[in-house]
Coordinates of N, CA and C in Angstrom, one line a residue:
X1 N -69.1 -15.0 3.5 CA -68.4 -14.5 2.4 C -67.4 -13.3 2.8
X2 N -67.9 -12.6 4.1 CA -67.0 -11.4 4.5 C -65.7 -11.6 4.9
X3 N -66.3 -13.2 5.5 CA -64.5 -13.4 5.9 C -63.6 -14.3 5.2
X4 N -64.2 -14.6 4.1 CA -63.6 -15.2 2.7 C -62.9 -14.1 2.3
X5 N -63.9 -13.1 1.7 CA -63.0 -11.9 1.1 C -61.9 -11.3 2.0
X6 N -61.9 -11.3 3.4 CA -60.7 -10.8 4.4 C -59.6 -11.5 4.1
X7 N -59.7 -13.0 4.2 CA -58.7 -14.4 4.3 C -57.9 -13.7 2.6
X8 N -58.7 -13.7 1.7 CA -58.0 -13.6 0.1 C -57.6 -12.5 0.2
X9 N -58.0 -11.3 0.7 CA -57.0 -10.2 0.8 C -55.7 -10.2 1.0
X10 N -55.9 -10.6 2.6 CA -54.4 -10.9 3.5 C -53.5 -11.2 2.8
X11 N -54.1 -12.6 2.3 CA -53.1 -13.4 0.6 C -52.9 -12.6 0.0
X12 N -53.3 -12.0 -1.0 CA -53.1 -10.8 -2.0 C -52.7 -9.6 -1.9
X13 N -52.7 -9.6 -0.7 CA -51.8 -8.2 -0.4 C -51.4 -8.5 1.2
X14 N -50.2 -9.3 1.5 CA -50.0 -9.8 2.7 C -49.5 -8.5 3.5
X15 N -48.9 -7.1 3.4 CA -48.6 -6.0 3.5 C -49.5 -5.5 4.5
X16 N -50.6 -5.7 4.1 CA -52.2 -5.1 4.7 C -52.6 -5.8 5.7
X17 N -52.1 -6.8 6.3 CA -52.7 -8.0 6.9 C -53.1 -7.0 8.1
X18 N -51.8 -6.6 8.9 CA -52.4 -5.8 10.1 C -53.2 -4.5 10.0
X19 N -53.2 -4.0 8.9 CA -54.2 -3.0 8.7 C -55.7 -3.6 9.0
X20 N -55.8 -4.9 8.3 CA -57.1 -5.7 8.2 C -58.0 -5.6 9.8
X21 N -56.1 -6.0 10.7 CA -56.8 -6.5 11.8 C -57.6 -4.9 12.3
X22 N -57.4 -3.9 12.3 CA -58.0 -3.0 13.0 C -59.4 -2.9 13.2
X23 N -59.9 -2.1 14.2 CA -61.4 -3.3 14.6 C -61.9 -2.3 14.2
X24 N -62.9 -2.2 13.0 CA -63.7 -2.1 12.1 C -65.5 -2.7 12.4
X25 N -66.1 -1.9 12.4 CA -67.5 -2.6 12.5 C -67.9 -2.3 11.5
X26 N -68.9 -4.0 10.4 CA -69.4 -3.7 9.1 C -70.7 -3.8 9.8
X27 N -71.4 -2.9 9.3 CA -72.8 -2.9 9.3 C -73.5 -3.4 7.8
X28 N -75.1 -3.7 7.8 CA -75.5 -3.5 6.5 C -76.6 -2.8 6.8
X29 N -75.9 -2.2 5.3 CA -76.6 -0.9 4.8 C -78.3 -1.2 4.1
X30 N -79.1 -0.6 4.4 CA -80.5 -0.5 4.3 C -81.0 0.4 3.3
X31 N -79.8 1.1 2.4 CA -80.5 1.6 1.8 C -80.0 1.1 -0.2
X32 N -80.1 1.4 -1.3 CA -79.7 1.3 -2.5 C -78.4 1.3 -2.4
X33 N -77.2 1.9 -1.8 CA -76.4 2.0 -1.7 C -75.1 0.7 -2.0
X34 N -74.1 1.0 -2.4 CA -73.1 -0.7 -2.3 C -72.9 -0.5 -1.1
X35 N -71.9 0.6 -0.6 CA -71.1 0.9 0.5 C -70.6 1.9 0.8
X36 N -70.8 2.3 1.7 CA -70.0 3.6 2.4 C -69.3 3.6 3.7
X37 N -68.6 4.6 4.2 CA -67.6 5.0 5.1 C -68.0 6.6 5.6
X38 N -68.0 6.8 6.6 CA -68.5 8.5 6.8 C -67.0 8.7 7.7
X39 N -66.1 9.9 7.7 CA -65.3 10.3 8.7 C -65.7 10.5 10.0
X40 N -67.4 11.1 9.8 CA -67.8 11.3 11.1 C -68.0 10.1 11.7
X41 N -68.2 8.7 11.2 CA -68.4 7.8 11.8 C -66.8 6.8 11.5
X42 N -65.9 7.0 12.4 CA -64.7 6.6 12.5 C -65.0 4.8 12.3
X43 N -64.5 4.6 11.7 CA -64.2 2.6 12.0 C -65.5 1.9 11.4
X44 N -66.3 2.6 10.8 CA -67.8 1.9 10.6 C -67.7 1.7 9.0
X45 N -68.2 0.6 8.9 CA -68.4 0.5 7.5 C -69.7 0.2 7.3
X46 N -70.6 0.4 6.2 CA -71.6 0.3 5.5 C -71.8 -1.0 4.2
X47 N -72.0 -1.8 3.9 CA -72.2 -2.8 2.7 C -73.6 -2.8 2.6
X48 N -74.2 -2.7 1.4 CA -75.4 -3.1 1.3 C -75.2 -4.1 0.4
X49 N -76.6 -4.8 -0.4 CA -76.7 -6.3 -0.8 C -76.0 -6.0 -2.5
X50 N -75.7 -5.0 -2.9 CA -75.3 -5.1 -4.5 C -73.4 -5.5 -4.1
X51 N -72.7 -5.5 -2.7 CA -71.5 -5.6 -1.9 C -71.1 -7.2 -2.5
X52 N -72.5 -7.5 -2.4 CA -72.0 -9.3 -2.2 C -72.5 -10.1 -3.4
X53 N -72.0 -9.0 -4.8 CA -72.4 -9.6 -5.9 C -71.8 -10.8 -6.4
X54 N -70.1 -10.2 -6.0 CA -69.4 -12.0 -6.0 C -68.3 -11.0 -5.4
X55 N -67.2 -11.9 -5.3 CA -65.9 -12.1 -4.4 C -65.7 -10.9 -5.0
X56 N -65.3 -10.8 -5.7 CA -64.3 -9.6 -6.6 C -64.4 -8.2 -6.1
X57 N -66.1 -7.9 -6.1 CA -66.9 -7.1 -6.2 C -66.7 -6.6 -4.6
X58 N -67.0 -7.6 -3.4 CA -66.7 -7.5 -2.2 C -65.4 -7.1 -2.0
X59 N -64.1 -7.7 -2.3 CA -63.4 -7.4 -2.1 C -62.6 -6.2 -2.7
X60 N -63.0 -5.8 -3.7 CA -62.7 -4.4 -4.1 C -62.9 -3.5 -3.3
X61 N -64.1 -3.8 -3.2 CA -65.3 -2.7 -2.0 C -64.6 -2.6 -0.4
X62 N -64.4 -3.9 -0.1 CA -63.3 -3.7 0.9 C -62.0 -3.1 1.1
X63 N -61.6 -3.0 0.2 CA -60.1 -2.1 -0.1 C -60.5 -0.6 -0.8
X64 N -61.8 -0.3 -0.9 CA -61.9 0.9 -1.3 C -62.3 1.3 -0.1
X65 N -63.1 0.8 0.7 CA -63.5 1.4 2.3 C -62.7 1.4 3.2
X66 N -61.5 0.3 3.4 CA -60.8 0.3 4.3 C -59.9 1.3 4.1
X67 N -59.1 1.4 2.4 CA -58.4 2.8 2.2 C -58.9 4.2 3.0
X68 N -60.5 4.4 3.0 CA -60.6 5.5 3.6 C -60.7 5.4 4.9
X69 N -61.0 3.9 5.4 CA -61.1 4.4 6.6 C -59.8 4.7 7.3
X70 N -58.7 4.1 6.5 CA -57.3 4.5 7.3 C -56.7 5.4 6.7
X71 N -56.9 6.2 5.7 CA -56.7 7.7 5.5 C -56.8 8.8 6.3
X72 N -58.4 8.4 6.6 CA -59.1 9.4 7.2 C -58.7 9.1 8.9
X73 N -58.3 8.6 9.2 CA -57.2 8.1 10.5 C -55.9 9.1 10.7
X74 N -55.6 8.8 9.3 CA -53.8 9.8 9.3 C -54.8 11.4 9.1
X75 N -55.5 11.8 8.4 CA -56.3 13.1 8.2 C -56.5 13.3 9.5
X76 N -56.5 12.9 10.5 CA -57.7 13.2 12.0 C -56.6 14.1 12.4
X77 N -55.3 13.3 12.2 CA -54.2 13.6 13.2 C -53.3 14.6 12.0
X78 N -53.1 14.0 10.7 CA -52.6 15.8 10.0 C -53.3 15.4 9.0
X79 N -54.1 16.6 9.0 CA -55.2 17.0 7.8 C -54.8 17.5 6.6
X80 N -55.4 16.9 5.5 CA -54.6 16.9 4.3 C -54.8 17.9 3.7
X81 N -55.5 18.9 3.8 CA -55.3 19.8 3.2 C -55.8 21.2 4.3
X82 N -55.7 22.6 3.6 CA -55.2 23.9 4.7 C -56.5 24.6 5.3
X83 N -56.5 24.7 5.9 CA -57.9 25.4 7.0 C -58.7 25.7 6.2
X84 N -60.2 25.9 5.9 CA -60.7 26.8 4.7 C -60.4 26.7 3.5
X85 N -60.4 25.3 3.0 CA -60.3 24.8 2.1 C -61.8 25.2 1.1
X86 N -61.4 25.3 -0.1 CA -62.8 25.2 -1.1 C -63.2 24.2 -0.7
X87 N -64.8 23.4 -1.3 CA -65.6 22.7 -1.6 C -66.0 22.5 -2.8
X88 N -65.1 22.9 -4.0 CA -65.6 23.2 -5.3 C -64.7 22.6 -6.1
X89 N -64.3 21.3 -5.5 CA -63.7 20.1 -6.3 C -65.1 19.2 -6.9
X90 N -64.3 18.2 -7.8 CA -65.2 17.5 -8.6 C -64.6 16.6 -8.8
X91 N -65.1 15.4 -8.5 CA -64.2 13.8 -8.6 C -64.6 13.6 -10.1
X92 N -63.5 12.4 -10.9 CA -63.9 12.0 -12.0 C -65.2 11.2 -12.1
X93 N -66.2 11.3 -11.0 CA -67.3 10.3 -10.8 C -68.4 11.5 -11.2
X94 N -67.9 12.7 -11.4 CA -68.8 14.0 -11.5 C -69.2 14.6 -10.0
X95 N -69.3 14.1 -9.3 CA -69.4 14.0 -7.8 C -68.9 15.5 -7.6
X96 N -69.4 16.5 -7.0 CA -69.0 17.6 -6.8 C -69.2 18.0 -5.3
X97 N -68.3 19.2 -4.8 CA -68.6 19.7 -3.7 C -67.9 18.8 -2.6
X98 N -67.0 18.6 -3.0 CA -65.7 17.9 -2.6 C -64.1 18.9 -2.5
X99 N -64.0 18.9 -1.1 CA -63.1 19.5 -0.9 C -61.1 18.9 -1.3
X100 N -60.3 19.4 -0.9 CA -59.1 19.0 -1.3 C -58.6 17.4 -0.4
X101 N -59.8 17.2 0.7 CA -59.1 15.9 1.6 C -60.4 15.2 0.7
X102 N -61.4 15.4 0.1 CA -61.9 14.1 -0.5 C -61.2 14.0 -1.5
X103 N -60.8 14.8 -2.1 CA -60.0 14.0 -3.8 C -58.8 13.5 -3.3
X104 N -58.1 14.0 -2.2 CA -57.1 12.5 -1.7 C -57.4 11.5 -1.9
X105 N -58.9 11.6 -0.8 CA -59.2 10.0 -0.5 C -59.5 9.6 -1.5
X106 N -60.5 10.0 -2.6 CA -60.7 9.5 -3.8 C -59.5 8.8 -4.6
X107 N -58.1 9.3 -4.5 CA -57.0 9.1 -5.4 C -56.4 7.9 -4.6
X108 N -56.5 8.2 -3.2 CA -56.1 6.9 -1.9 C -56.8 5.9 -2.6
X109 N -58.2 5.7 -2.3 CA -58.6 4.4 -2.9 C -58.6 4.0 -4.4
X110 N -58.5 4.9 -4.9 CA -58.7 4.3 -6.8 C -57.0 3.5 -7.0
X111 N -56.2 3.9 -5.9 CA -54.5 3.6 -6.3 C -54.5 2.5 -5.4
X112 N -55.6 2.3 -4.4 CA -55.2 1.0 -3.6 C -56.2 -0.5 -4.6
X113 N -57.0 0.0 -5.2 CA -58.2 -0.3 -5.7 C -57.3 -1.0 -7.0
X114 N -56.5 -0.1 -7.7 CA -55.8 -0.5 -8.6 C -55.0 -1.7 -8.6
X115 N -54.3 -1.6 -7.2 CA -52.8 -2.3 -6.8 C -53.9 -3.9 -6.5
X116 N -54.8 -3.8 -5.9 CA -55.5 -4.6 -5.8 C -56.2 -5.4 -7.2
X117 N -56.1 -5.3 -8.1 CA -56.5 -5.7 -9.4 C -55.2 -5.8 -9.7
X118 N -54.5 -5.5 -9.9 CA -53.5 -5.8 -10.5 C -52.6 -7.0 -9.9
X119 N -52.5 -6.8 -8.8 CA -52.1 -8.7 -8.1 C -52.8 -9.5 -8.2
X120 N -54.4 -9.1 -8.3 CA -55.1 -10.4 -9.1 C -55.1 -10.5 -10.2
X121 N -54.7 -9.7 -11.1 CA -54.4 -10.2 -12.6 C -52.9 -10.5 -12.6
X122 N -52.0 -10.1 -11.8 CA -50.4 -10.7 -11.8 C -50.6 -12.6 -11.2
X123 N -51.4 -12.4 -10.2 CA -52.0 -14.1 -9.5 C -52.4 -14.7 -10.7
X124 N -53.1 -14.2 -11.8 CA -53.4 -15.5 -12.6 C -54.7 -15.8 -12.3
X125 N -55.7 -15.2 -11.6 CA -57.3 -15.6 -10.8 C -58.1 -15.3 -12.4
X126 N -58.9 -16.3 -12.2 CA -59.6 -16.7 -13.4 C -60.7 -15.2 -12.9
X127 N -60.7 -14.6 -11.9 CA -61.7 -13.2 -11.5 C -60.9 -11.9 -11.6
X128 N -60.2 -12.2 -12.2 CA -59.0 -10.8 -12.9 C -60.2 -10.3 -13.6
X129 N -60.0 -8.5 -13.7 CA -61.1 -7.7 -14.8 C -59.9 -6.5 -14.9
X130 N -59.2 -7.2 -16.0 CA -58.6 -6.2 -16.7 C -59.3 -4.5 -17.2
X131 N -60.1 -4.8 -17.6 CA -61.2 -3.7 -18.0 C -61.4 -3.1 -16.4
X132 N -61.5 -3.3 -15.2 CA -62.0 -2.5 -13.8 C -60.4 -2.0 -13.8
X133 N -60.0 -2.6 -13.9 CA -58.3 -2.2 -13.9 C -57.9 -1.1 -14.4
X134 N -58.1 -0.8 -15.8 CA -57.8 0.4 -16.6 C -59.2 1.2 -16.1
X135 N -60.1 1.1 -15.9 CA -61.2 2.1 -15.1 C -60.6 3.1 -14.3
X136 N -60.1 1.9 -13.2 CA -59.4 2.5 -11.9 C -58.3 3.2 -11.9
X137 N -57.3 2.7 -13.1 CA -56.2 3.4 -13.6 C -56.6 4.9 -13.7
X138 N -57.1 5.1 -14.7 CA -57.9 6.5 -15.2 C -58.3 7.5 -14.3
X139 N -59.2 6.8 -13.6 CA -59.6 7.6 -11.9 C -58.8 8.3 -11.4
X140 N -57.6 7.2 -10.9 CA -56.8 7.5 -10.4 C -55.8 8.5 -10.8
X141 N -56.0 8.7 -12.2 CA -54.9 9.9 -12.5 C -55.8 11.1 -12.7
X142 N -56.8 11.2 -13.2 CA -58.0 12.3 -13.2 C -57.9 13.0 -11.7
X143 N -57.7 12.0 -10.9 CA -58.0 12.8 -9.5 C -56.5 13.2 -9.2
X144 N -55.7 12.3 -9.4 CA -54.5 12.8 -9.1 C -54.2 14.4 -9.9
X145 N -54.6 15.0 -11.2 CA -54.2 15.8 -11.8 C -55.0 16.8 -11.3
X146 N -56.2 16.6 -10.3 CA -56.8 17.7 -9.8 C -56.3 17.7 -8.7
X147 N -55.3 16.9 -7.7 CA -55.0 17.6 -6.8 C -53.4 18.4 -6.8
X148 N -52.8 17.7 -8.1 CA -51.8 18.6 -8.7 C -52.2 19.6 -8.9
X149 N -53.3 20.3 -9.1 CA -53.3 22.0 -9.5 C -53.9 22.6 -8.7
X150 N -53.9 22.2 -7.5 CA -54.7 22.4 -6.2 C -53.3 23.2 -5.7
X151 N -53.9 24.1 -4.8 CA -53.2 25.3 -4.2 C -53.6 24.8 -2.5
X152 N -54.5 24.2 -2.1 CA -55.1 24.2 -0.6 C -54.7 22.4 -0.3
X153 N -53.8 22.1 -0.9 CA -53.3 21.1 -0.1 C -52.0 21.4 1.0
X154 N -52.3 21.1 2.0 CA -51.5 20.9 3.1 C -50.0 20.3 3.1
X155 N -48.9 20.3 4.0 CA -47.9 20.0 3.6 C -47.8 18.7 3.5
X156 N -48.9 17.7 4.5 CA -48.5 16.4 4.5 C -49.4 15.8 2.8
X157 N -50.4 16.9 2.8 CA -51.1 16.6 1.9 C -50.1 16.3 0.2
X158 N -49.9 17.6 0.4 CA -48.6 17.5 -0.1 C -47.5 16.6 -0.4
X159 N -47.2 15.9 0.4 CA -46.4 14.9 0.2 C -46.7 13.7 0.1
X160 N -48.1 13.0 0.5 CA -48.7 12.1 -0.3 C -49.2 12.7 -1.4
X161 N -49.5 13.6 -2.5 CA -49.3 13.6 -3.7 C -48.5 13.5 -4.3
X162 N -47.2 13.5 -3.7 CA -46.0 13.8 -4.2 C -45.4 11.7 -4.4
X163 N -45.8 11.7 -3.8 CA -45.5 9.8 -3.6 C -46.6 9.3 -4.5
X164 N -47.8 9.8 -4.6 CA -48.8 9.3 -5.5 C -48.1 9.3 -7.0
X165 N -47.2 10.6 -7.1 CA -47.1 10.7 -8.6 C -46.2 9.2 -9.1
X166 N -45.6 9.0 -8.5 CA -45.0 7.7 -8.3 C -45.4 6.6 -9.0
X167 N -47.3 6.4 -8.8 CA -47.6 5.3 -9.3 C -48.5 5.8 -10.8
X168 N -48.0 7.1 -11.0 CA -48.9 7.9 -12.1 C -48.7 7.1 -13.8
X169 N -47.2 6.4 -13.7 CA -47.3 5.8 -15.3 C -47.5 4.9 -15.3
X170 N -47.5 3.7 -14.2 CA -47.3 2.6 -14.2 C -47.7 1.9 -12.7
X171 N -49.2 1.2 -12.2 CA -49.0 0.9 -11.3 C -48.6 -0.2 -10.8
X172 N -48.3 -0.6 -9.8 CA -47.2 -1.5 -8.8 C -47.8 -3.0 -8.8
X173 N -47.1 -3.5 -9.1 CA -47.4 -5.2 -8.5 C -46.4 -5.1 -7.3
X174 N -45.2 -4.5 -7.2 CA -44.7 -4.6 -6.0 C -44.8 -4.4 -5.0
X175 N -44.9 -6.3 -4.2 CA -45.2 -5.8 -2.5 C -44.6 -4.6 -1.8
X176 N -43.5 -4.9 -2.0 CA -42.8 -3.6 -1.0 C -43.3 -1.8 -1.3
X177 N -43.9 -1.8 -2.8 CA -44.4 0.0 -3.1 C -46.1 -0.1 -2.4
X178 N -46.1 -1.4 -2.9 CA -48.4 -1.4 -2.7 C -49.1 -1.1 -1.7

């Protein structure tokens, strides 16, 4: 199924293909969990069994993990936000104690998460969920508007918010922005 969902990615977002290839180890996760990604654990991914509820599901989850894990890649080398940053952010998930490089990531994946539903609903796939769509939409601007009034974002940080606002009214089916 893992490499079903890889193959229909590629397809659906041919853009990503070489990102795909990056060598990534999935593990499974042992605990309640869908899936996680740790920074401290560079390239590792986590799926647990609620991952492989059907295609959709998996491959969302794939494009919400891989987002961070290649975020947190460009973060290694310039960090997205300023030395001594707070910890007293709060994702639209309630999720607190989140500093200014997690609500990136958070906004990184809800906008790749997005772009990804929305080429499957532009495809015509009888597994379109318009409804996870506008979820993700939402997310994605909730977080985006908390890192607009953030003061401890970094320059580069900075400037991927600045390209995020971009996809703030309307997101992309187009290959060349996604």
């Amino acid at each position: 199924m893992l490499a079903e969902a890889k193959r229909n990615l590629k397809t659906l977002l041919p853009e990503w293909t070489e990102l795909f290839e990056l060598p990534i180890n999935i593990h499974k996760l042992l605990t309640q969990q869908v899936s996680l990604t740790n920074p401290v654990l560079p390239q590792q991914m986590f799926l647990g069994e609620a991952a492989f509820t059907s295609m959709t599901d998996l491959e969302e989850l794939l494009v919400h993990e891989m987002s961070h894990i290649w975020s947190s890649m460009i973060a290694e080398i310039y960090d997205f936000q300023l030395k001594g940053s707070s910890e007293n952010y709060i994702l639209p998930s309630g999720t607190g104690g989140k500093n200014p490089r997690g609500v990136l990531l958070a906004c990184l994946f809800a906008i790749s998460a997005v772009n990804y539903h929305q080429r499957l609903l532009a495809s015509g796939s009888v597994r379109a969920r318009p409804e996870r769509l506008g979820f993700l939409h939402q997310y994605f601007l909730k977080s985006l508007a908390t890192l607009q009034a953030s003061t401890e974002l970094s320059e580069i940080g900075k400037l991927i918010t600045s390209r995020l606002e971009v996809f703030s009214s309307e997101p992309t089916t187009d290959t060349a922005q996604g």
